[in-house]
CSV table of C-alpha atoms and ligand atoms in Angstrom, one decimal:
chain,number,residue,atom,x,y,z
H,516,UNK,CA,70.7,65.2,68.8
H,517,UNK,CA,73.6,67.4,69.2
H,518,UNK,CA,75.6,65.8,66.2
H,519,UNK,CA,73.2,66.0,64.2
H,520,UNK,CA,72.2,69.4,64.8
H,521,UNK,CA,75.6,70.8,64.1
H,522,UNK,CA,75.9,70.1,60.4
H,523,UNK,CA,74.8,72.9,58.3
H,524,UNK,CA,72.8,72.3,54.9
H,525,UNK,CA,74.8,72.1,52.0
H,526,UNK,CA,72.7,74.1,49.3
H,527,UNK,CA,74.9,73.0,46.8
H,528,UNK,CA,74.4,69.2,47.7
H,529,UNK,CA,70.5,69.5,47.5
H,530,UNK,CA,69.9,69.0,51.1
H,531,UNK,CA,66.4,69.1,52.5
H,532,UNK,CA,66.5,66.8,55.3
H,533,UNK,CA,63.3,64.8,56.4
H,534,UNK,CA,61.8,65.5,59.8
H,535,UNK,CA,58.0,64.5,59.8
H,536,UNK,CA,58.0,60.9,61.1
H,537,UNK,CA,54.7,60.9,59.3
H,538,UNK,CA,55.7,60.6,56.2
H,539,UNK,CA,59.6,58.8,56.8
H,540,UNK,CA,56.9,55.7,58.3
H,541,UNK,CA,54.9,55.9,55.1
H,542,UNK,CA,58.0,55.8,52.5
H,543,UNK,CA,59.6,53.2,54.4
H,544,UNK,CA,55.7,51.4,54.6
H,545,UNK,CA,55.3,51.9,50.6
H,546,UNK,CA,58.7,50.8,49.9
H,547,UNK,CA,58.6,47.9,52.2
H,548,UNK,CA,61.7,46.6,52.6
H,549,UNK,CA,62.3,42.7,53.5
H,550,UNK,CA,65.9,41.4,55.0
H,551,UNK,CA,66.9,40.0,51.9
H,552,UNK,CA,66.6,42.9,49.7
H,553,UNK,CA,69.7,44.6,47.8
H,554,UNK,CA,68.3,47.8,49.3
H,555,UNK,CA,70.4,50.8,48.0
H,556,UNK,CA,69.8,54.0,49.5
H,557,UNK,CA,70.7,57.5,47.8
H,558,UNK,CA,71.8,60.5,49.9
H,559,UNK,CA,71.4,59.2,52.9
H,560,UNK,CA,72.1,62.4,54.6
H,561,UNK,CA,71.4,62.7,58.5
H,562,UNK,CA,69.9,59.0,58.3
H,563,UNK,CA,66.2,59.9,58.6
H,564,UNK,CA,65.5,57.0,56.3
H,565,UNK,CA,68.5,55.1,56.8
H,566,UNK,CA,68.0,54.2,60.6
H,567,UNK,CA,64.4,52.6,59.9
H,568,UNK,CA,65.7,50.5,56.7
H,569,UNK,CA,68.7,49.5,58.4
H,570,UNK,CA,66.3,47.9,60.7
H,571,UNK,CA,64.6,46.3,58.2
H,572,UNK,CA,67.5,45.8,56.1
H,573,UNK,CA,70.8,45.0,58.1
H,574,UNK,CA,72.9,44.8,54.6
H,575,UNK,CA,72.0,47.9,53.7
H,576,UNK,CA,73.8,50.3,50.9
H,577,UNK,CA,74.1,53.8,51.4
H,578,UNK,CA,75.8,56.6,48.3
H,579,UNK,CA,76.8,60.1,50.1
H,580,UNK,CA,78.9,62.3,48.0
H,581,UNK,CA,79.1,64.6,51.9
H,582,UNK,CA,82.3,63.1,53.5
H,583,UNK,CA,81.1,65.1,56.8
H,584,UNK,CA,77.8,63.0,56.3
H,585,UNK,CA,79.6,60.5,55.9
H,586,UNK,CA,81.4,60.8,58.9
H,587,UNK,CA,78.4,61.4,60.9
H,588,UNK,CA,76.8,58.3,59.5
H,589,UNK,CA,79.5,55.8,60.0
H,590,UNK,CA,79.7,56.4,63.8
H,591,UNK,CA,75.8,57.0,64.0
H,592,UNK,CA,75.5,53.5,62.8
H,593,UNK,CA,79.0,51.9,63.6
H,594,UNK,CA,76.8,49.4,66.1
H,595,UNK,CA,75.1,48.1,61.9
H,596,UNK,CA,78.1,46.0,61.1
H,597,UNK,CA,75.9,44.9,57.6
H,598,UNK,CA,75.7,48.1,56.8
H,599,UNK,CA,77.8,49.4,53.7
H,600,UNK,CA,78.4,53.2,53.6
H,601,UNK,CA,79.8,54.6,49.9
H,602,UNK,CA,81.0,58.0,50.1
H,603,UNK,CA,80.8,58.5,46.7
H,604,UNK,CA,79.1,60.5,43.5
H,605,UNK,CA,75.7,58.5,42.8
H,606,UNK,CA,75.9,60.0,39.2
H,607,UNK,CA,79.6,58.6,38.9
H,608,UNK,CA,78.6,55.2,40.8
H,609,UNK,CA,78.9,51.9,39.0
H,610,UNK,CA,75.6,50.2,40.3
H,611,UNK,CA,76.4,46.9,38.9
H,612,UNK,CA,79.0,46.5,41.8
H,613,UNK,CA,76.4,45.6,43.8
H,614,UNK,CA,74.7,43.2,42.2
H,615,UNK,CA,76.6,41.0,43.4
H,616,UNK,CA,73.7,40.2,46.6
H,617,UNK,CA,71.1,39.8,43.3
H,618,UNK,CA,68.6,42.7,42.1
H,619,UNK,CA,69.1,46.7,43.1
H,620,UNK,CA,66.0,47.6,45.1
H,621,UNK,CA,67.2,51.9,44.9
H,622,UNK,CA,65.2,54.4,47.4
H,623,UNK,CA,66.3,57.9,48.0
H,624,UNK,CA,65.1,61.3,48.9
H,625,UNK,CA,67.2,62.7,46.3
H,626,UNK,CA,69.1,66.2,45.9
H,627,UNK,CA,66.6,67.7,43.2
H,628,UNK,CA,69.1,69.4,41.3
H,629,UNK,CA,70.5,66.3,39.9
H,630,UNK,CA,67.3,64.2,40.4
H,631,UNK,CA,67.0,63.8,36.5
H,632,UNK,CA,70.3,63.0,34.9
H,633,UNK,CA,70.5,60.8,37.9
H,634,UNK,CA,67.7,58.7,37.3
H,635,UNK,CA,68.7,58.4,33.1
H,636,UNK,CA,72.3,57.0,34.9
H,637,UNK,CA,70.2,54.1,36.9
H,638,UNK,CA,68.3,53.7,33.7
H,639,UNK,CA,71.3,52.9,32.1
H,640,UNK,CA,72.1,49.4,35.2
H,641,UNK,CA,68.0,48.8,34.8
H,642,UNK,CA,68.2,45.2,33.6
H,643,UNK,CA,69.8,44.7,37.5
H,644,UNK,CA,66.9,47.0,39.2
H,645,UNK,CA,63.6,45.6,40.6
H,646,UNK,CA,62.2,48.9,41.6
H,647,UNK,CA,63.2,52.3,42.6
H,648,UNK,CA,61.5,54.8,45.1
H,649,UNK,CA,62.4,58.8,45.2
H,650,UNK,CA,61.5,61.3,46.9
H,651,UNK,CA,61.3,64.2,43.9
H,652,UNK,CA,59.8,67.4,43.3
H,653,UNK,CA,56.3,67.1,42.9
H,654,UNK,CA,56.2,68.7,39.5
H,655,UNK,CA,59.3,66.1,38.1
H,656,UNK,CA,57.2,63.3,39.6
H,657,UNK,CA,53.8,64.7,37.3
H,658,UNK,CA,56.4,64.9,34.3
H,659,UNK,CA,57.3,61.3,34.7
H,660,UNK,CA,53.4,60.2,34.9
H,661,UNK,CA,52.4,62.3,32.5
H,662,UNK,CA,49.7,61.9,29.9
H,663,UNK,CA,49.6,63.1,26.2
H,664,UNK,CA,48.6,66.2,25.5
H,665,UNK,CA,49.5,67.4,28.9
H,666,UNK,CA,51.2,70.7,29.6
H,667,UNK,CA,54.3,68.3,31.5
H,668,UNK,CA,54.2,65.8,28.8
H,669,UNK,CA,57.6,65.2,27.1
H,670,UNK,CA,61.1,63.6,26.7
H,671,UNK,CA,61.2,62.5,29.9
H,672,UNK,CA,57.5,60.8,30.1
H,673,UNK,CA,58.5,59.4,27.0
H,674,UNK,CA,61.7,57.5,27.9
H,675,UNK,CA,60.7,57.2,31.8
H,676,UNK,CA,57.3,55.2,30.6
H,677,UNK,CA,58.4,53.5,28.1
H,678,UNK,CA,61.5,51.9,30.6
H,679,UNK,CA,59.5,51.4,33.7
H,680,UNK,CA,56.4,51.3,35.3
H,681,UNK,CA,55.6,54.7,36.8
H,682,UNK,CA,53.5,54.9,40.4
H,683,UNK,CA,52.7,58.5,41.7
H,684,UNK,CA,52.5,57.0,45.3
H,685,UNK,CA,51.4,60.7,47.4
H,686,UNK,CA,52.7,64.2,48.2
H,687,UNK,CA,54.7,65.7,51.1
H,688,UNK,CA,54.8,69.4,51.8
H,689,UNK,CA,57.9,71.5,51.9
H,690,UNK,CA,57.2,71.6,55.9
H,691,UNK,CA,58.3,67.8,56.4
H,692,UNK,CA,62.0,68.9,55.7
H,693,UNK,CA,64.3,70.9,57.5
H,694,UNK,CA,65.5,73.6,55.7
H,695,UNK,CA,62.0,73.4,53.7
H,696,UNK,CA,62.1,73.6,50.3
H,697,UNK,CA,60.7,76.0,47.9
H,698,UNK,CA,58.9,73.4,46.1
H,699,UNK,CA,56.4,70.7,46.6
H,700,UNK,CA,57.7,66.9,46.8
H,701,UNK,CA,56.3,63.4,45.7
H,702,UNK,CA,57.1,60.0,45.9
H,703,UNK,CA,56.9,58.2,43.1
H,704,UNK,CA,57.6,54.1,42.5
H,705,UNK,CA,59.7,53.0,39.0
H,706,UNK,CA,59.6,49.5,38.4
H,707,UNK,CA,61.7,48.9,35.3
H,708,UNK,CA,60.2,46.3,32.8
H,709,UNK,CA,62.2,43.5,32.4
H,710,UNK,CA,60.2,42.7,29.0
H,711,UNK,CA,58.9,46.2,27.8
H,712,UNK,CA,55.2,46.4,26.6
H,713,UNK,CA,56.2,48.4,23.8
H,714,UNK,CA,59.4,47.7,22.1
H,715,UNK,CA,61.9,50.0,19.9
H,716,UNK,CA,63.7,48.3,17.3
H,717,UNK,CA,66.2,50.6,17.5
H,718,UNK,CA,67.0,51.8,21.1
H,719,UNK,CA,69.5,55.0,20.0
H,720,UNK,CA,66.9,55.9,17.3
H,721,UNK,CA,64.3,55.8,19.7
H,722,UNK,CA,66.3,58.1,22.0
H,723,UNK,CA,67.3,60.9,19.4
H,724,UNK,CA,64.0,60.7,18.1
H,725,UNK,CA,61.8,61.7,21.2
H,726,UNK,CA,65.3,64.0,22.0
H,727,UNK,CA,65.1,65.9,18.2
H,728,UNK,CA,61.4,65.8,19.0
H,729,UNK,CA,60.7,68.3,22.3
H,730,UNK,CA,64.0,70.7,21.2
H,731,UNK,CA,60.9,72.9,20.1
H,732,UNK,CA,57.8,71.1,21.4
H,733,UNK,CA,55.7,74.1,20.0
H,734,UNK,CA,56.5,73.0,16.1
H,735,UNK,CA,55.0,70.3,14.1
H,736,UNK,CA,57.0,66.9,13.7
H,737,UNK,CA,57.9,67.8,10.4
H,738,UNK,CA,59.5,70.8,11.5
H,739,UNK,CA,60.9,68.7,14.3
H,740,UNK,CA,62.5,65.6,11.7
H,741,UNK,CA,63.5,68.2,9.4
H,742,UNK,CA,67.3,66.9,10.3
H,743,UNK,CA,66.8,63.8,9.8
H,744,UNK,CA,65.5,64.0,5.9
H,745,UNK,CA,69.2,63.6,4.7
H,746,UNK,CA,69.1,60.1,6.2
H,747,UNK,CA,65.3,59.3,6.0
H,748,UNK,CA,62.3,59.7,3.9
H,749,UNK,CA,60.1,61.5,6.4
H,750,UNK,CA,57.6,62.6,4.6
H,751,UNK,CA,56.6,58.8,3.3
H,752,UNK,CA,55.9,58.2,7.0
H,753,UNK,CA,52.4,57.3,7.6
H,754,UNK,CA,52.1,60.1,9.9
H,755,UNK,CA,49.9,63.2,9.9
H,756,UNK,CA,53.7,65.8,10.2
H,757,UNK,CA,51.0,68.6,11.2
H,758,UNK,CA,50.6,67.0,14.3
H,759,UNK,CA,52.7,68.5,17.9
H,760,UNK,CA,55.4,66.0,19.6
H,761,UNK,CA,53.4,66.7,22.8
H,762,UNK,CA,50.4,64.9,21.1
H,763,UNK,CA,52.3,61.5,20.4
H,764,UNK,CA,51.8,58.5,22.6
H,765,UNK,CA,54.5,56.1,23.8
H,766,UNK,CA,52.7,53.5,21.4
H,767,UNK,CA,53.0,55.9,18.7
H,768,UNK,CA,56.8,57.5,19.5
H,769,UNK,CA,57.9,53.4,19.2
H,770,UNK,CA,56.1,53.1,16.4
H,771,UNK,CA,57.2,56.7,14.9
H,772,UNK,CA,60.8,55.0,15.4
H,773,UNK,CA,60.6,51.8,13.9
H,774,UNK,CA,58.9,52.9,10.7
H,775,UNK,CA,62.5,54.7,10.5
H,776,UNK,CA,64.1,52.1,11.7
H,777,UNK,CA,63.2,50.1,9.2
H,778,UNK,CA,63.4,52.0,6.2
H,779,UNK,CA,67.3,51.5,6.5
H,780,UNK,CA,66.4,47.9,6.1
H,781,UNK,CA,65.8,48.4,2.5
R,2002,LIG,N1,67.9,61.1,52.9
R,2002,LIG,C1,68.1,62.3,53.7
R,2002,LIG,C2,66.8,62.7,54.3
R,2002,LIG,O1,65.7,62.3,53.7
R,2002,LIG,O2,66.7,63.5,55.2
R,2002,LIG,C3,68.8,63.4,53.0
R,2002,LIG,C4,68.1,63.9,51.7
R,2002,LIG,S1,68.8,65.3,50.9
R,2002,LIG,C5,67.4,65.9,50.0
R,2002,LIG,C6,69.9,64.7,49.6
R,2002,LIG,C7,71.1,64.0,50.1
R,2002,LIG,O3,71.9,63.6,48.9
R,2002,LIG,C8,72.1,64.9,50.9
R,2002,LIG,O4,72.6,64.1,52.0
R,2002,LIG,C9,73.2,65.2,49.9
R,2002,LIG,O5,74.5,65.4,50.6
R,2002,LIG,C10,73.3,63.9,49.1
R,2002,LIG,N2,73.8,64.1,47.7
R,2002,LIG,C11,73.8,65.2,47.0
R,2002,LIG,N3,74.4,64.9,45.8
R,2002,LIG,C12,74.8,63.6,45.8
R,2002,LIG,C13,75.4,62.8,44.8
R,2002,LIG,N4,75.8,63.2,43.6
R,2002,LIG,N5,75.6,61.5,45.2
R,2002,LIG,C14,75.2,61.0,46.4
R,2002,LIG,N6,74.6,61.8,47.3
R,2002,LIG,C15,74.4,63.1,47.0
């Protein structure tokens, strides 16, 4: 214990590291890792999940931006010579490197303060990723799952739902980390469709559209699509405008989209 015990959390790096074997036996139980898997892990840290994938997973991939974690991981598990430890920005990564052992399975008890543009980066390799679990703060994992008409309903519902499948697996209190954090955690599963339910014609229109939507979630859509009148007819849509952003389903966002989409066909 007496490495390990000697390095301080980094605030800054969004470290919370696990301590209730508990709960590190029932991630590793929901993620279920098999030999063969391209397992990725994010922020490995001390190794509290790392040592039971490794020994489910001898090829193992690890991403720590901490070159002092790093350190203390490498010789931790020098005796894993499968195992490939990154030190290295997961928001800067380029995860189609390692498709190279076929599909990403990506776990991580991610730093929370970069939890969401992280997971638009993965978004961005998910034709290469099978599934992905995190360890998030509860109320990010509620956003993600979200329903219409919800109070945490919004962009990212909207673009998390409509790329993946979205599993709030169970909660874990701020006392199963050391330091604890101030919020409460979740696990959640993302399996990324590899044909989408609902499609958008136009991907980048989609985007903008649910982004221009939730600037002010409070105002109607036509207040909302107000910028986009100099490039579309808006008000020919056969939408009720009076109606909040927040009330929109995925089904009806796509749909919202490719009505514009396809005006510019004309
Ligand atoms: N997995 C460990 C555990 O469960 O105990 C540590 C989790 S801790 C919440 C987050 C980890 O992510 C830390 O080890 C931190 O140094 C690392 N980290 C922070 N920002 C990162 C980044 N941009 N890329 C990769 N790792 C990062």
């Amino acid at each position: 214990m007496t490495e390990l015990s000697n390095h301080r959390a980094r605030k800054r790096f969004g470290q919370n590291f696990l301590v209730d074997e508990g709960i590190i036996a029932k991630i590793i139980s929901a993620i279920n890792p098999k030999p063969a898997d391209n397992l990725i892990e994010i922020g490995p840290g001390q190794g509290a999940l790392t040592a039971p994938l490794l020994e489910r997973n001898p090829g193992l991939t690890a991403i720590e931006l901490d070159r002092d974690l790093e350190q203390l991981l490498a010789r931790k598990f020098a005796h894993h010579n499968d195992f490939n430890l990154i030190q290295q920005d997961a928001l800067k990564f380029d995860f189609s490197t390692l498709n190279t052992r076929g599909p990403l399975r990506i776990v991580g008890n991610l730093p929370y303060n970069i939890s969401t543009p992280l997971i638009f980066h993965l978004l961005s390799y998910q034709a290469l990723i099978t599934d992905m679990h995190f360890m998030l703060q509860r109320e990010v994992v509620e956003r993600m799952a979200a329903e219409p008409g919800t109070k945490v309903y919004g962009r990212l519902s909207i673009i998390v739902q409509y790329h993946c499948k979205v599993d709030f697996l169970f909660d874990v209190p701020p006392e199963s980390f050391f330091p604890a954090p101030k919020v409460d955690s979740a696990i959640v599963r993302l399996a990324p469709y590899h044909r989408k339910p609902l499609q958008a014609d136009d991907p980048e229109l989609f985007n903008n559209l649910v982004k221009l939507c939730f600037q002010q979630r409070r105002k109607t859509l036509r207040n909302n699509l107000k910028q986009l009148s100099g490039s579309y007819d808006v008000e020919s849509l056969p939408f009720d405008l009076g109606r909040r952003p927040e009330t929109l389903s995925l089904r009806e966002f796509v749909d919202l989209s490719n009505q514009l989409a396809h005006q510019h066909e004309h």
